[in-house]
Short mmCIF file of C-alpha atoms in Angstrom, two decimals:
data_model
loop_
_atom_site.label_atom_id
_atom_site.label_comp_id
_atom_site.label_asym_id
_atom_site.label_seq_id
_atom_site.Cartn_x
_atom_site.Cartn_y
_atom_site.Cartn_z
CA UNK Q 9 1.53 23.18 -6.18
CA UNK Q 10 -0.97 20.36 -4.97
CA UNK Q 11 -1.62 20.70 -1.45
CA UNK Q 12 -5.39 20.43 -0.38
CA UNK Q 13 -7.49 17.50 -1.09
CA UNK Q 14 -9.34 19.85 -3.94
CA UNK Q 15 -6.05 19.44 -6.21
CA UNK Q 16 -5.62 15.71 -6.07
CA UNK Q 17 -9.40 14.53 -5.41
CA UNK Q 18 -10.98 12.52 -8.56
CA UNK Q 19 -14.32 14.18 -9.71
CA UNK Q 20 -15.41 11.14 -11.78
CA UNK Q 21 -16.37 9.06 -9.15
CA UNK Q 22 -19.55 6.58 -9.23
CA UNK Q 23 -21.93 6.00 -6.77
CA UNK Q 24 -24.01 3.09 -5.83
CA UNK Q 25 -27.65 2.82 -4.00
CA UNK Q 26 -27.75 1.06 -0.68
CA UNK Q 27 -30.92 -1.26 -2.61
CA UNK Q 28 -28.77 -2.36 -5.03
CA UNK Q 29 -28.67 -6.01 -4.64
CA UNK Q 30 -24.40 -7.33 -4.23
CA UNK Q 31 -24.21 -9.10 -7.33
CA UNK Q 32 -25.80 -6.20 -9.51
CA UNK Q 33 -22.83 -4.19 -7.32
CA UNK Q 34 -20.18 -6.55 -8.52
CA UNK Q 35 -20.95 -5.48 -12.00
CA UNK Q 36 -21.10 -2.02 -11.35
CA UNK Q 37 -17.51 -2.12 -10.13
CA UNK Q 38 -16.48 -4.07 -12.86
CA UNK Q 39 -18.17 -1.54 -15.12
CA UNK Q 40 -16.23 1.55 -13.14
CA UNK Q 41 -13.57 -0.50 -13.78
CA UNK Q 42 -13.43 -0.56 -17.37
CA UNK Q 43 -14.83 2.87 -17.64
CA UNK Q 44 -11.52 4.15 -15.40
CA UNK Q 45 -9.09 2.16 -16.91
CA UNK Q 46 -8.59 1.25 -13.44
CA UNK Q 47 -9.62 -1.28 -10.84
CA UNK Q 48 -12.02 0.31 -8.86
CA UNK Q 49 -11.82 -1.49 -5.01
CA UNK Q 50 -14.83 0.96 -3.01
CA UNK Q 51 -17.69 3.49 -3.88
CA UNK Q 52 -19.69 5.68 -2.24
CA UNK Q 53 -23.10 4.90 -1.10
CA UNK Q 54 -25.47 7.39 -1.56
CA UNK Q 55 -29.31 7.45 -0.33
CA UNK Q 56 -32.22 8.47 -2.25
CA UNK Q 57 -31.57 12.39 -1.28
CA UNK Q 58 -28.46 12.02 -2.71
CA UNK Q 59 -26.96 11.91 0.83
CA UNK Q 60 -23.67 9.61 1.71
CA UNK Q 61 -24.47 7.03 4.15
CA UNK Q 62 -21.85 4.44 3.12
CA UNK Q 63 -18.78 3.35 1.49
CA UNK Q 64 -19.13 -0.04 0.25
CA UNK Q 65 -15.27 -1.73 -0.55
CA UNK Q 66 -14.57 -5.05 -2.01
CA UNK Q 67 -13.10 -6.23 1.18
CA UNK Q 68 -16.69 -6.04 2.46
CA UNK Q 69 -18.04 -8.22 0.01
CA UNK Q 70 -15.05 -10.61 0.01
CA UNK Q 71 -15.71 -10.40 4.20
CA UNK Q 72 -19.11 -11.25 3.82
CA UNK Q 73 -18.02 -14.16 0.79
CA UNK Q 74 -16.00 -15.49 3.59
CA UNK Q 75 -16.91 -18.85 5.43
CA UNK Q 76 -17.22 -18.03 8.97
CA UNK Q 77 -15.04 -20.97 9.85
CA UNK Q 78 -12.81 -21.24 6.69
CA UNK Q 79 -9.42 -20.67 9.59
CA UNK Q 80 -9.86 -24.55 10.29
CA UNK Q 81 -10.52 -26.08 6.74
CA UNK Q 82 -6.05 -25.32 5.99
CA UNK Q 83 -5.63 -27.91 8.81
CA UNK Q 84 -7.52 -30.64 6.96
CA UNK Q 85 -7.12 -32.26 3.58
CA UNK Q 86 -10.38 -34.39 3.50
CA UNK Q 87 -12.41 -31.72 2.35
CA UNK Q 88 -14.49 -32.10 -0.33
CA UNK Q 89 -15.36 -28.41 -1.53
CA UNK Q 90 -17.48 -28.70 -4.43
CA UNK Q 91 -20.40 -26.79 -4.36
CA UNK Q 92 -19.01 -24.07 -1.14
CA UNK Q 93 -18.33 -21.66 -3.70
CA UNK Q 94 -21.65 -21.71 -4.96
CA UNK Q 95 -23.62 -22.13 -1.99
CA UNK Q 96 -22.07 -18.64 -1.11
CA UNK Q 97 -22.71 -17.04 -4.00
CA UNK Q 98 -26.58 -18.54 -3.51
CA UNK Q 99 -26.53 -17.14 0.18
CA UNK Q 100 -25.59 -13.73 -1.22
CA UNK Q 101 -28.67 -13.29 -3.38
CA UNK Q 102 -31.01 -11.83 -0.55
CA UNK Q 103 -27.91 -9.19 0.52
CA UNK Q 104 -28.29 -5.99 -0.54
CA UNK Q 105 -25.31 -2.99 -0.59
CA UNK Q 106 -26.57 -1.65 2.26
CA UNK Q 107 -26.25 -4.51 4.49
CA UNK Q 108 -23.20 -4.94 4.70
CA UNK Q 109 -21.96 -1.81 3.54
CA UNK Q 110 -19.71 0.37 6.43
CA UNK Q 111 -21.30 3.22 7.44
CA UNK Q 112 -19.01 4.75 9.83
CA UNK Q 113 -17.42 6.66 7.42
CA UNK Q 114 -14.55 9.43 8.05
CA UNK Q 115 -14.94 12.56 5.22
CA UNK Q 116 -12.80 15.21 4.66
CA UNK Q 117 -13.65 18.93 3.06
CA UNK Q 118 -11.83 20.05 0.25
CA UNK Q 119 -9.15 21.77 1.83
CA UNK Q 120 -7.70 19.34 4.24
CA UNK Q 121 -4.25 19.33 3.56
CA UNK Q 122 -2.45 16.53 1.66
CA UNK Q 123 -0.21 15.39 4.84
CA UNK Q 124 -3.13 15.56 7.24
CA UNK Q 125 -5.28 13.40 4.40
CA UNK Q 126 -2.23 10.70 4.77
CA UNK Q 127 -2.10 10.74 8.41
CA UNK Q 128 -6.02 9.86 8.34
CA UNK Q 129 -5.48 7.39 5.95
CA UNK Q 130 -2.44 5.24 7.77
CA UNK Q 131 -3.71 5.81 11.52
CA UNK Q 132 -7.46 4.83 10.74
CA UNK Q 133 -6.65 1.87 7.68
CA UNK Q 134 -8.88 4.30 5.37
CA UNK Q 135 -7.78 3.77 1.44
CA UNK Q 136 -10.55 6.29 0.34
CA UNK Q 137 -11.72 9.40 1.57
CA UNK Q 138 -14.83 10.91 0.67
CA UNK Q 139 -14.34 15.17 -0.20
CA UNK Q 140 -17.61 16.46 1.31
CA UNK Q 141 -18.80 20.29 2.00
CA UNK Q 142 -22.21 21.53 3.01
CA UNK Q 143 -23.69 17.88 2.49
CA UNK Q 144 -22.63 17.59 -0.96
CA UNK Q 145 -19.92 15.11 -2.45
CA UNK Q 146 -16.93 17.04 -4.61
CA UNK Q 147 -15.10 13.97 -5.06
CA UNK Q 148 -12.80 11.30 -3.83
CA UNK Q 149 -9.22 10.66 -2.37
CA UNK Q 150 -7.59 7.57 -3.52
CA UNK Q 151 -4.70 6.51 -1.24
CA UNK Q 152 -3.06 5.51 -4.87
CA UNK Q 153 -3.55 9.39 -5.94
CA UNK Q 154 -1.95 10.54 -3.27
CA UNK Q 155 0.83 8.29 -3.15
CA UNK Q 156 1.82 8.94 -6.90
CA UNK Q 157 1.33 13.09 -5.73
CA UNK Q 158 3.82 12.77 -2.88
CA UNK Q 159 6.17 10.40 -5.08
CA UNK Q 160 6.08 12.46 -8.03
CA UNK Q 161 7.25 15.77 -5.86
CA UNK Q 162 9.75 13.72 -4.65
CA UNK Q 163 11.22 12.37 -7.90
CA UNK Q 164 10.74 16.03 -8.84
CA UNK Q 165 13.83 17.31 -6.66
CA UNK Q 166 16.72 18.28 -8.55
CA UNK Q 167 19.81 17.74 -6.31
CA UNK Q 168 21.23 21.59 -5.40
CA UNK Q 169 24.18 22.75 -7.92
CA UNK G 14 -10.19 -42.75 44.89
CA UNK G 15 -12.43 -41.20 42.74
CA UNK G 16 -12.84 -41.65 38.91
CA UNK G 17 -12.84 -38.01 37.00
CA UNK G 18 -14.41 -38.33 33.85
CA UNK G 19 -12.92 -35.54 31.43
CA UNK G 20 -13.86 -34.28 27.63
CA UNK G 21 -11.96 -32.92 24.87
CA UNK G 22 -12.57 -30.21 25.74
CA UNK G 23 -10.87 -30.82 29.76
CA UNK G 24 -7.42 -28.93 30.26
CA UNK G 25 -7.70 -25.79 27.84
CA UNK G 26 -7.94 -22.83 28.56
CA UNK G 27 -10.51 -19.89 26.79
CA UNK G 28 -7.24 -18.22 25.22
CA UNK G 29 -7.21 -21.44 23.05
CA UNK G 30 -10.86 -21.07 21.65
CA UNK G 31 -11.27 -17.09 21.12
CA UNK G 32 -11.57 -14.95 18.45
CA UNK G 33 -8.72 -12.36 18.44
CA UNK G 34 -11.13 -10.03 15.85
CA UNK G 35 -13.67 -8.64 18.21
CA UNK G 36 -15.88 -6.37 16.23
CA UNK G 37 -17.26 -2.72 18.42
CA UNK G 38 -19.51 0.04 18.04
CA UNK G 39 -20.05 3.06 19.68
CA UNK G 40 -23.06 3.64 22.30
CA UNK G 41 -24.72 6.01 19.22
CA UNK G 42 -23.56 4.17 16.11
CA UNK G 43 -26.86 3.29 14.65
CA UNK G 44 -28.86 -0.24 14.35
CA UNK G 45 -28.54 -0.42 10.82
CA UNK G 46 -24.49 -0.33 11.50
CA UNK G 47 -24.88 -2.85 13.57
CA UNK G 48 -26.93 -4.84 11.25
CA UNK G 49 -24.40 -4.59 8.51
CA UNK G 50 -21.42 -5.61 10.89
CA UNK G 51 -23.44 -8.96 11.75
CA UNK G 52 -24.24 -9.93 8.82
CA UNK G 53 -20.80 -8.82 6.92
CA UNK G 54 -18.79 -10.86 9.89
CA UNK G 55 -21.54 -13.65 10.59
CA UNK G 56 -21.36 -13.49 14.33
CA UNK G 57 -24.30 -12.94 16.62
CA UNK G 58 -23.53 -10.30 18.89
CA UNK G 59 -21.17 -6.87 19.27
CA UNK G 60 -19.25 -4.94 22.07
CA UNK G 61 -20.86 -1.47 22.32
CA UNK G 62 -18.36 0.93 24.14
CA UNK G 63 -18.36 4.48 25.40
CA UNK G 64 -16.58 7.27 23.98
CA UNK G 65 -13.48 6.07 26.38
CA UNK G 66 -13.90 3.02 24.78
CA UNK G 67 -14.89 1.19 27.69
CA UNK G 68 -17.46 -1.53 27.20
CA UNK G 69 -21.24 -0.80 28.23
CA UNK G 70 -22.96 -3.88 26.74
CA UNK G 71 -23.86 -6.14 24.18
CA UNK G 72 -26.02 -6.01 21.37
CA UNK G 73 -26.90 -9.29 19.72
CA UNK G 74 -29.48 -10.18 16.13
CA UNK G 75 -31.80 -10.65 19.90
CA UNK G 76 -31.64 -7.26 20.57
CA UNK G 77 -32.41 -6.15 17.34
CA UNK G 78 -35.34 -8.35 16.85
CA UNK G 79 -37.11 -6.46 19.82
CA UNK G 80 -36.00 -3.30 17.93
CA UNK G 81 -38.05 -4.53 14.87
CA UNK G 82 -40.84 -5.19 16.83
CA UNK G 83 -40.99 -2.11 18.89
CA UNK G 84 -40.80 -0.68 15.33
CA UNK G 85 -37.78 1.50 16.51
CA UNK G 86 -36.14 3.60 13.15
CA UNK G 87 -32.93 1.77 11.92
CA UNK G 88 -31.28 5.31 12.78
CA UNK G 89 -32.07 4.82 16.67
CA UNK G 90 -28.34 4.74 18.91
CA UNK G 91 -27.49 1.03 19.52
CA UNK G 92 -26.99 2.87 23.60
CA UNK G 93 -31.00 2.08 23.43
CA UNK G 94 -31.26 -1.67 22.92
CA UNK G 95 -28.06 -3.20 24.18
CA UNK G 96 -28.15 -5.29 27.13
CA UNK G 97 -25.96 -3.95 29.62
CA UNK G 98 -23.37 -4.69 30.98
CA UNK G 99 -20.74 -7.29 28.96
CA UNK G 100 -20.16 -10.40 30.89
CA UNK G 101 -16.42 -11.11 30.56
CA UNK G 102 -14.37 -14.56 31.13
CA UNK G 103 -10.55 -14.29 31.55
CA UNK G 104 -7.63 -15.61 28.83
CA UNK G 105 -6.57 -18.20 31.28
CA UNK G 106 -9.75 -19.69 32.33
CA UNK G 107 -10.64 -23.08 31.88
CA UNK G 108 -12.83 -23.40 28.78
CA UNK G 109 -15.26 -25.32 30.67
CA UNK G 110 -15.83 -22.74 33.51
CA UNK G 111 -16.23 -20.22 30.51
CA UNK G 112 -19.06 -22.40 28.93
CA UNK G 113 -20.66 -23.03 32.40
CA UNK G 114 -20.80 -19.28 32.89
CA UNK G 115 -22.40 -19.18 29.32
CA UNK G 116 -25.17 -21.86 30.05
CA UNK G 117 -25.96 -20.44 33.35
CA UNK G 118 -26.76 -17.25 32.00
CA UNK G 119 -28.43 -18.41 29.20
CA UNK G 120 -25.92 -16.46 26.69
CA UNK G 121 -24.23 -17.05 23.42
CA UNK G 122 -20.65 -14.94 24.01
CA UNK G 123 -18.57 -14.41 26.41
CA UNK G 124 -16.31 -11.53 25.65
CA UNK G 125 -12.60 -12.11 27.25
CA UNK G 126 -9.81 -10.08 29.36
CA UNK G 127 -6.58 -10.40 29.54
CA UNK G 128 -5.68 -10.49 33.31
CA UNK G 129 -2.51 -8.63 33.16
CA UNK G 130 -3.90 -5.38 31.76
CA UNK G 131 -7.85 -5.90 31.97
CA UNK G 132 -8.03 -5.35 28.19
CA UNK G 133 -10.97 -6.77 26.10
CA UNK G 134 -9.02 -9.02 23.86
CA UNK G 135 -11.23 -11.13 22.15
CA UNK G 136 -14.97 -13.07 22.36
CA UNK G 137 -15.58 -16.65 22.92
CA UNK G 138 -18.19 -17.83 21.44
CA UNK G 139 -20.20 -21.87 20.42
CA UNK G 140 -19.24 -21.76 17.08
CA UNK G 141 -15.34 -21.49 18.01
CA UNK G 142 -15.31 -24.47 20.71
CA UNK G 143 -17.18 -26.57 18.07
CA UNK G 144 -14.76 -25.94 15.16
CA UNK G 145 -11.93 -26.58 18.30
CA UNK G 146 -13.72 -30.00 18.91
CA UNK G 147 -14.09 -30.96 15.31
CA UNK G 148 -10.72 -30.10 14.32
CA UNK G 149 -10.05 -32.39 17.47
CA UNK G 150 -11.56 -35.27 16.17
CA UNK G 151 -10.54 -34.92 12.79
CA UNK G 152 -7.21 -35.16 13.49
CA UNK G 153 -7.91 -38.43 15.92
CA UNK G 154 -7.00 -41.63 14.66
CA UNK G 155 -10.30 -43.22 15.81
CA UNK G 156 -12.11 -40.69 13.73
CA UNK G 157 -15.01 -41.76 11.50
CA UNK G 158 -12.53 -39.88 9.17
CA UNK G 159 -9.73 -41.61 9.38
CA UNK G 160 -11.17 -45.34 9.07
CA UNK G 161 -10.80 -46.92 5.90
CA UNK G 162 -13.34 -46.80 2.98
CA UNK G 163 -14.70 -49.82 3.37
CA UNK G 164 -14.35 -50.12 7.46
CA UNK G 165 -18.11 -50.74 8.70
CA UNK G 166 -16.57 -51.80 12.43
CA UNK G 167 -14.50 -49.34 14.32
CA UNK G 168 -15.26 -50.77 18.00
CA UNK G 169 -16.07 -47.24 18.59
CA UNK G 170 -18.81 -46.29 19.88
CA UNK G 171 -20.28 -43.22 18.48
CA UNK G 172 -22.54 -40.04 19.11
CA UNK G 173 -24.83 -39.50 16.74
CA UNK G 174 -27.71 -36.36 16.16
CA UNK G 175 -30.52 -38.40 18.09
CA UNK G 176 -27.91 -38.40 21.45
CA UNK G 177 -27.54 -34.72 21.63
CA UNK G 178 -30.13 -32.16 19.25
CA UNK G 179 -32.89 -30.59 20.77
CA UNK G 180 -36.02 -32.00 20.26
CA UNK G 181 -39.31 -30.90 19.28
CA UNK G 182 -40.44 -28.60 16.17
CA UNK G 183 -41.38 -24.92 16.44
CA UNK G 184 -43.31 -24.16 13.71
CA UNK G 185 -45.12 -21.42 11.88
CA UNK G 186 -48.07 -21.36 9.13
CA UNK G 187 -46.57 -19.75 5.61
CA UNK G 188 -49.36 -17.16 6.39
CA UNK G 189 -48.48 -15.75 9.67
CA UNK G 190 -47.34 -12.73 9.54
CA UNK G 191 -43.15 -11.84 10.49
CA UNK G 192 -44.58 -10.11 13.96
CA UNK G 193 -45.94 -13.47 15.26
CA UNK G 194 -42.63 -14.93 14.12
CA UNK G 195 -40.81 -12.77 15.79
CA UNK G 196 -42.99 -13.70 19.14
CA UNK G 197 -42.45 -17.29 18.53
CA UNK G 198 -38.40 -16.87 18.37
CA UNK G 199 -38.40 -14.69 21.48
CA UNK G 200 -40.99 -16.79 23.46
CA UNK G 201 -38.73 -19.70 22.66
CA UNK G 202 -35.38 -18.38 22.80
CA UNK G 203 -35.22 -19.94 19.23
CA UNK G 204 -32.50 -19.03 16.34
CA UNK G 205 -34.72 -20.18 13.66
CA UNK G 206 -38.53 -21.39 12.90
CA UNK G 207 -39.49 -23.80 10.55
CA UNK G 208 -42.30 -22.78 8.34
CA UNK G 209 -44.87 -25.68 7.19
CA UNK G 210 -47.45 -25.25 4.70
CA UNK G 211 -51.83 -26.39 5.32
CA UNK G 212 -50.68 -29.86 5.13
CA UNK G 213 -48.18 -29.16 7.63
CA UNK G 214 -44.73 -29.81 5.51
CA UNK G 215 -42.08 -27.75 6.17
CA UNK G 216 -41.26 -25.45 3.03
CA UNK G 217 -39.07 -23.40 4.55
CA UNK G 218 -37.18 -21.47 7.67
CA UNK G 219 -36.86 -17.98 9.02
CA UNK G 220 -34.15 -17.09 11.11
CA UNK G 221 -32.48 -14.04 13.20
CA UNK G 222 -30.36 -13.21 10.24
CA UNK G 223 -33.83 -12.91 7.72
CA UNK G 224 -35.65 -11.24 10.18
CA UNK G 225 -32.74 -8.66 10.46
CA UNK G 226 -32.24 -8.47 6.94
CA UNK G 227 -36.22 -7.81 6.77
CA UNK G 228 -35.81 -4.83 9.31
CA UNK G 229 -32.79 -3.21 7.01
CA UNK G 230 -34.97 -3.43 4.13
CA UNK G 231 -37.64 -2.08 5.78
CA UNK G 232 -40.03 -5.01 5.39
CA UNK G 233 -43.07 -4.69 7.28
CA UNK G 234 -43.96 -6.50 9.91
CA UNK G 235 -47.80 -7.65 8.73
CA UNK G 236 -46.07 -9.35 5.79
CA UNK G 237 -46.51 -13.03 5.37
CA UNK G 238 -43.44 -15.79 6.47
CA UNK G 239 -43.68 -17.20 3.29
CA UNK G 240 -42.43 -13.84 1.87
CA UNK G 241 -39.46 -14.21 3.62
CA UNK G 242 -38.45 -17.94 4.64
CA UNK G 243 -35.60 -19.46 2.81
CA UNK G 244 -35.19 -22.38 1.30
CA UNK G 245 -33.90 -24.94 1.41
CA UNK G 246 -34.40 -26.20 4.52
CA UNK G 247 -31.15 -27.63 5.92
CA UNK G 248 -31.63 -30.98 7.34
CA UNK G 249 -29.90 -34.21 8.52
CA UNK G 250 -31.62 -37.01 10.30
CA UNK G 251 -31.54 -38.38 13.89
CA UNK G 252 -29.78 -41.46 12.83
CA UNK G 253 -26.78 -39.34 11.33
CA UNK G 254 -23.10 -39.56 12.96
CA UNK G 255 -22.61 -36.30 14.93
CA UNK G 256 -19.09 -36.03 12.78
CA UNK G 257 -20.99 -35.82 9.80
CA UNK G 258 -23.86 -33.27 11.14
CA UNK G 259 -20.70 -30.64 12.29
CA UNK G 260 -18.93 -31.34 9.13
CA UNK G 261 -22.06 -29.88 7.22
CA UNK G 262 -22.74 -27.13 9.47
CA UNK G 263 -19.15 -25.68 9.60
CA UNK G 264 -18.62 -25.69 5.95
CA UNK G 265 -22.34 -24.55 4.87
CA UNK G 266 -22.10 -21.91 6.96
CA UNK G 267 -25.20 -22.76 8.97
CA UNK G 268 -26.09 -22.80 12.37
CA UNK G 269 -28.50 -25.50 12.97
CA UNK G 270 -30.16 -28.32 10.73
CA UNK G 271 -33.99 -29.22 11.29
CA UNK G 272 -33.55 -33.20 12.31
CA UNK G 273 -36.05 -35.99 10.39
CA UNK G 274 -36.38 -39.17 11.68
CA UNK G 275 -35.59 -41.86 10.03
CA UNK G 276 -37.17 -42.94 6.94
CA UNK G 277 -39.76 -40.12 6.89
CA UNK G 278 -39.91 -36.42 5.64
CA UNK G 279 -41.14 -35.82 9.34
CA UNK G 280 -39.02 -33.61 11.81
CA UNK G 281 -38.60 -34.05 15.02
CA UNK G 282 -36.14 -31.44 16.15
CA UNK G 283 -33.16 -29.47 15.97
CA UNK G 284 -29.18 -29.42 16.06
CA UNK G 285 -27.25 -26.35 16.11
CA UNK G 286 -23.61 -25.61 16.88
CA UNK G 287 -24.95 -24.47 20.10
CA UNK G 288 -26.21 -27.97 20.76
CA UNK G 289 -22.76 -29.57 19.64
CA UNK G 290 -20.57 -27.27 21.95
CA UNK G 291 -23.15 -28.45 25.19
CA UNK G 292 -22.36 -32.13 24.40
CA UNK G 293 -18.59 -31.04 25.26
CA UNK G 294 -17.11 -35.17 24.42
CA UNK G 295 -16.46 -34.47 20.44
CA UNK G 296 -18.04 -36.59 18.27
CA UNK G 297 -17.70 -39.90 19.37
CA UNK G 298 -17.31 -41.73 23.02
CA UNK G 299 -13.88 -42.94 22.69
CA UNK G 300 -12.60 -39.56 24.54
CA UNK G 301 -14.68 -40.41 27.69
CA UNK G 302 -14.39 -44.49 27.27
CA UNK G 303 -10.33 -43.65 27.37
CA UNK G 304 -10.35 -41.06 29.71
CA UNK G 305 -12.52 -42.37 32.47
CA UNK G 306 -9.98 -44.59 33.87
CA UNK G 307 -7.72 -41.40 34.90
CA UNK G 308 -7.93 -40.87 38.18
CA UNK G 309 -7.97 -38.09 40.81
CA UNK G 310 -6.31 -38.48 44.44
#
């Protein structure tokens, strides 16, 4: 039975350098993408050494896409937005992974349990968990894994007679 | 009887200008975290707590810029340049006490507590109370917005860049090197420096944000500004309507344009949101012309 984060981690995981300029990132995940035959949303950062220093997510590169004051532009319908879209892209040219990359990042070892993995992910908003021991990466929780684990137990009980 | 002139801004409160989303760090979460949470949200400054999570100070693109300099690693606790402690306004103050508190201590964020519980529940900051006065004026029927196509005569009469930028021009060679930038920003509590070339054109600017960006990347400090400046340079001219100047900085997501007076490639100054929030009346006088004749017993 599947109980520790060793049994439902993914060993295939890619990495990405915290010099890699975003839009050579983008592709990368595109890349993982079609390499998975999955969407990949976050990878792990990893430093020169080989050491994890960040996770880099979509939602930080969407946060960073963001205009700052985009929550006023809904009430208005004189805007003229050619070009914003652009102008974004042109502002993210000089941003590299690492800048905007977060680098608090939780980790778990290989045999937290699967409950105590899920409790980590709802109370702290955390979608993917780096599987570290002695420094070195083993792999990855996705929340998606782990969901489908727990479901397919579930589905898995018989009713009793 | 005495006249009281009010503003758009007279009769709300800070709870109707702040940013729910306040973003915090730990006391030891490093510089280079903090770097990549102001540049991922765009904002200037961050709440650094204790491990109670009680605030200790702030730590602002300022801060970090005397980190660069003092050529402290990117790994150093953020406990070691914030600015200690937080100055706080309260949910139900007026905004214009809140701004007044601002100016007088020369800040650029006022983080905010609820009374009831003393919570930190959001930061005010110039950026928010100018989007608050555009989306104000935008939505007024005497707005340069809302006149017809064709209308050349509103009655009106409005501000315009000239009435309330800062003026004068900071500049920088394209040879000097980013530690004499960074002297010029501090020594003139500056955002941004324009960079000019022998002749003495502008070709460029360097900001906070490159500077910081610099520091992540580990850029030394002897290189040259023209290395780093961006370009374009974001401009409008003195003659612009002040409508028209906010309009471009709020959806360009920029903080200032460099100001050219008319008919020339000269420039004589700057206007920033910071600018735009101090001039308080919106973008055109027909607030105060309307207003004045209120009156206070």
């Amino acid at each position: 039975m599947k109980t520790v984060a060793r049994d439902i981690m993914d060993t295939g995981f890619h990495t990405i350098s915290p010099q890699t300029p975003i839009s050579e990132a983008v592709k990368i995940f595109k890349q993982a993408s079609g390499k998975e035959g999955r969407r990949i949303f976050g990878m792990m950062v990893l430093d020169d050494s080989g050491k994890l220093v960040g996770m880099l997510s979509m939602y930080d590169i969407l946060l960073f896409m963001r205009p700052k004051h985009v929550h006023i532009w809904g009430k208005m319908d004189d805007i003229d937005l050619a070009g914003i879209i652009d102008r974004s892209c042109e502002k993210a040219k000089s941003i590299r992974v690492g800048d905007i990359m977060s680098q608090e990042i939780v980790t778990i070892g290989p045999n937290t349990h699967k409950f105590m993995i899920l409790d980590i992910m709802i109370k702290q908003h955390i979608r993917r968990l780096p599987v570290v021991e002695n420094d070195k990466i083993l792999g990855i929780v996705y929340i998606s894994d782990l969901f489908y684990d727990v479901l397919d137990r579930f589905t898995d009980i018989r009713p009793p007679g | 009887m005495s006249k009281s002139v009010q503003n758009t801004l007279s009769g709300k409160v800070v709870a109707s200008a702040i940013r729910r989303r306040i973003n915090i760090l730990g006391k030891n979460s490093t510089i280079s975290s903090a770097i990549s949470t102001l540049i991922k949200y765009k904002i200037g400054g961050l709440l650094v707590v204790d491990e109670d999570q009680s605030p200790l100070g702030v730590v602002s693109k300022t801060n970090i810029l005397g980190a660069y300099y003092a050529s402290l690693p990117l790994d150093s606790p953020l406990e070691h340049l914030m600015t200690s402690p937080p100055l706080f306004c309260q949910l139900d103050d007026p905004l214009e006490k809140a701004l007044g508190k601002m100016k007088e201590h020369q800040i650029y964020r006022l983080y905010v507590k609820d009374p009831e519980n003393d919570s930190v529940v959001g930061a005010l900051a110039y950026p928010d109370i100018v989007a608050i006065l555009y989306e104000y004026c935008s939505r007024c029927p005497q707005s340069l917005f809302s006149q017809p196509p064709d209308s050349t005569e509103t009655g009106i009469e409005r501000s315009l860049v000239a009435d309330c930028m800062t003026k004068g021009i900071k500049s920088v060679n394209m040879d000097e090197l980013l530690y004499e930038v960074v002297e010029e920003l501090t020594m003139h509590h500056m955002g941004a420096i324009l960079v000019i070339d022998a002749a003495g054109h502008g070709r460029g600017v360097i900001s906070k944000t490159d500077l910081i960006l610099a520091y992540n990347h580990g850029v030394s400090l002897e290189t040259p500004a023209s290395e780093m400046m961006s370009v374009p340079i974001r401009s409008c001219r003195e003659n612009d309507m002040l409508e028209e100047a906010i309009r471009s900085m709020i959806f360009s997501d920029v903080h200032r344009l460099f100001v050219k007076v008319p008919n020339s490639e000269e420039f004589s100054g700057v206007f920033s949101l910071t600018d735009a929030a101090r001039n308080k009346s919106g973008s055109c006088l027909a607030c105060i012309s309307s207003r004045i004749q209120i009156t206070s017993h």
